[in-house]
Amino acid sequence: MEKKRVAIVGYGNVGKAALEALQAAPDLEVAGVVRRSVAVVPRELEQVNVVTDIKALGLVDVAILCAPSRQVPALAERLLSQG
């Protein structure tokens, strides 16, 4: 079975929980984490591709939007419009 590539967009409390869940799932692969800044990367992300633009991750099958709830609709619209 081919693993699905998953991007995590946002890395607060929800993003951390999403990363743990993805790392435990044998049929999913963490494509990377999208953050506003990559200047300081938390230790738990040292082995993960951390980028500021989802396009840098290449083709992903799923994007988990881990932004604050009020920001999710606009974020989803922006990501979908980018293709």
Coordinates of C-alpha atoms in Angstrom, one line a residue:
M1 CA 0.0 0.0 0.0
E2 CA 1.3 3.4 -0.9
K3 CA 1.5 5.9 1.9
K4 CA -0.5 9.1 1.7
R5 CA 1.7 12.3 1.9
V6 CA 0.3 14.6 4.5
A7 CA 1.2 18.3 5.2
I8 CA 0.6 19.9 8.5
V9 CA -0.2 23.6 8.1
G10 CA 0.4 25.4 11.4
Y11 CA 2.3 24.1 14.4
G12 CA 0.7 25.1 17.6
N13 CA -1.0 22.6 20.0
V14 CA -3.2 21.1 17.3
G15 CA -0.3 20.8 14.9
K16 CA 1.8 19.0 17.5
A17 CA -1.0 16.5 18.1
A18 CA -1.5 16.0 14.4
L19 CA 2.3 15.3 14.0
E20 CA 2.2 12.7 16.8
A21 CA -0.9 11.0 15.2
L22 CA 0.7 11.0 11.7
Q23 CA 3.9 9.5 13.0
A24 CA 2.0 6.7 14.6
A25 CA 0.0 5.9 11.4
P26 CA 1.7 3.3 9.3
D27 CA -0.2 4.3 6.1
L28 CA 0.6 8.0 6.3
E29 CA 3.8 9.9 5.7
V30 CA 4.5 13.4 7.0
A31 CA 5.4 15.4 3.9
G32 CA 6.3 18.4 6.1
V33 CA 5.1 21.2 8.4
V34 CA 4.3 24.7 7.1
R35 CA 5.1 27.5 9.5
R36 CA 5.2 31.3 9.3
S37 CA 8.9 31.2 10.2
V38 CA 11.6 28.6 10.0
A39 CA 14.2 30.7 11.8
V40 CA 13.8 28.6 15.0
V41 CA 12.6 25.0 14.6
P42 CA 11.5 23.0 17.6
R43 CA 13.6 20.0 18.5
E44 CA 10.8 17.6 17.6
L45 CA 10.8 18.9 14.0
E46 CA 14.5 18.4 13.4
Q47 CA 13.8 15.3 11.3
V48 CA 10.8 16.9 9.5
N49 CA 10.8 19.1 6.4
V50 CA 9.7 22.5 7.7
V51 CA 8.8 25.2 5.2
T52 CA 7.0 28.5 4.9
D53 CA 5.1 27.7 1.7
I54 CA 3.2 24.4 1.1
K55 CA 4.4 24.4 -2.5
A56 CA 7.9 23.6 -1.3
L57 CA 6.6 20.2 -0.1
G58 CA 5.7 19.1 -3.6
L59 CA 2.6 17.0 -4.2
V60 CA 0.7 16.2 -1.0
D61 CA -2.4 14.1 -0.8
V62 CA -3.8 15.8 2.4
A63 CA -3.2 19.1 4.2
I64 CA -4.3 19.2 7.8
L65 CA -5.1 22.9 8.7
C66 CA -4.0 23.4 12.3
A67 CA -4.6 27.2 12.4
P68 CA -6.9 28.9 14.8
S69 CA -10.5 28.1 13.9
R70 CA -11.4 31.6 12.7
Q71 CA -8.5 31.5 10.2
V72 CA -9.2 28.1 8.7
P73 CA -11.8 29.2 6.0
A74 CA -9.6 31.9 4.5
L75 CA -6.5 29.6 4.8
A76 CA -8.3 26.8 3.0
E77 CA -9.5 29.1 0.3
R78 CA -6.0 30.5 -0.3
L79 CA -4.5 27.0 -0.4
L80 CA -7.1 25.7 -2.8
S81 CA -6.7 28.7 -5.1
Q82 CA -2.9 27.9 -5.3
G83 CA -3.7 24.5 -6.7

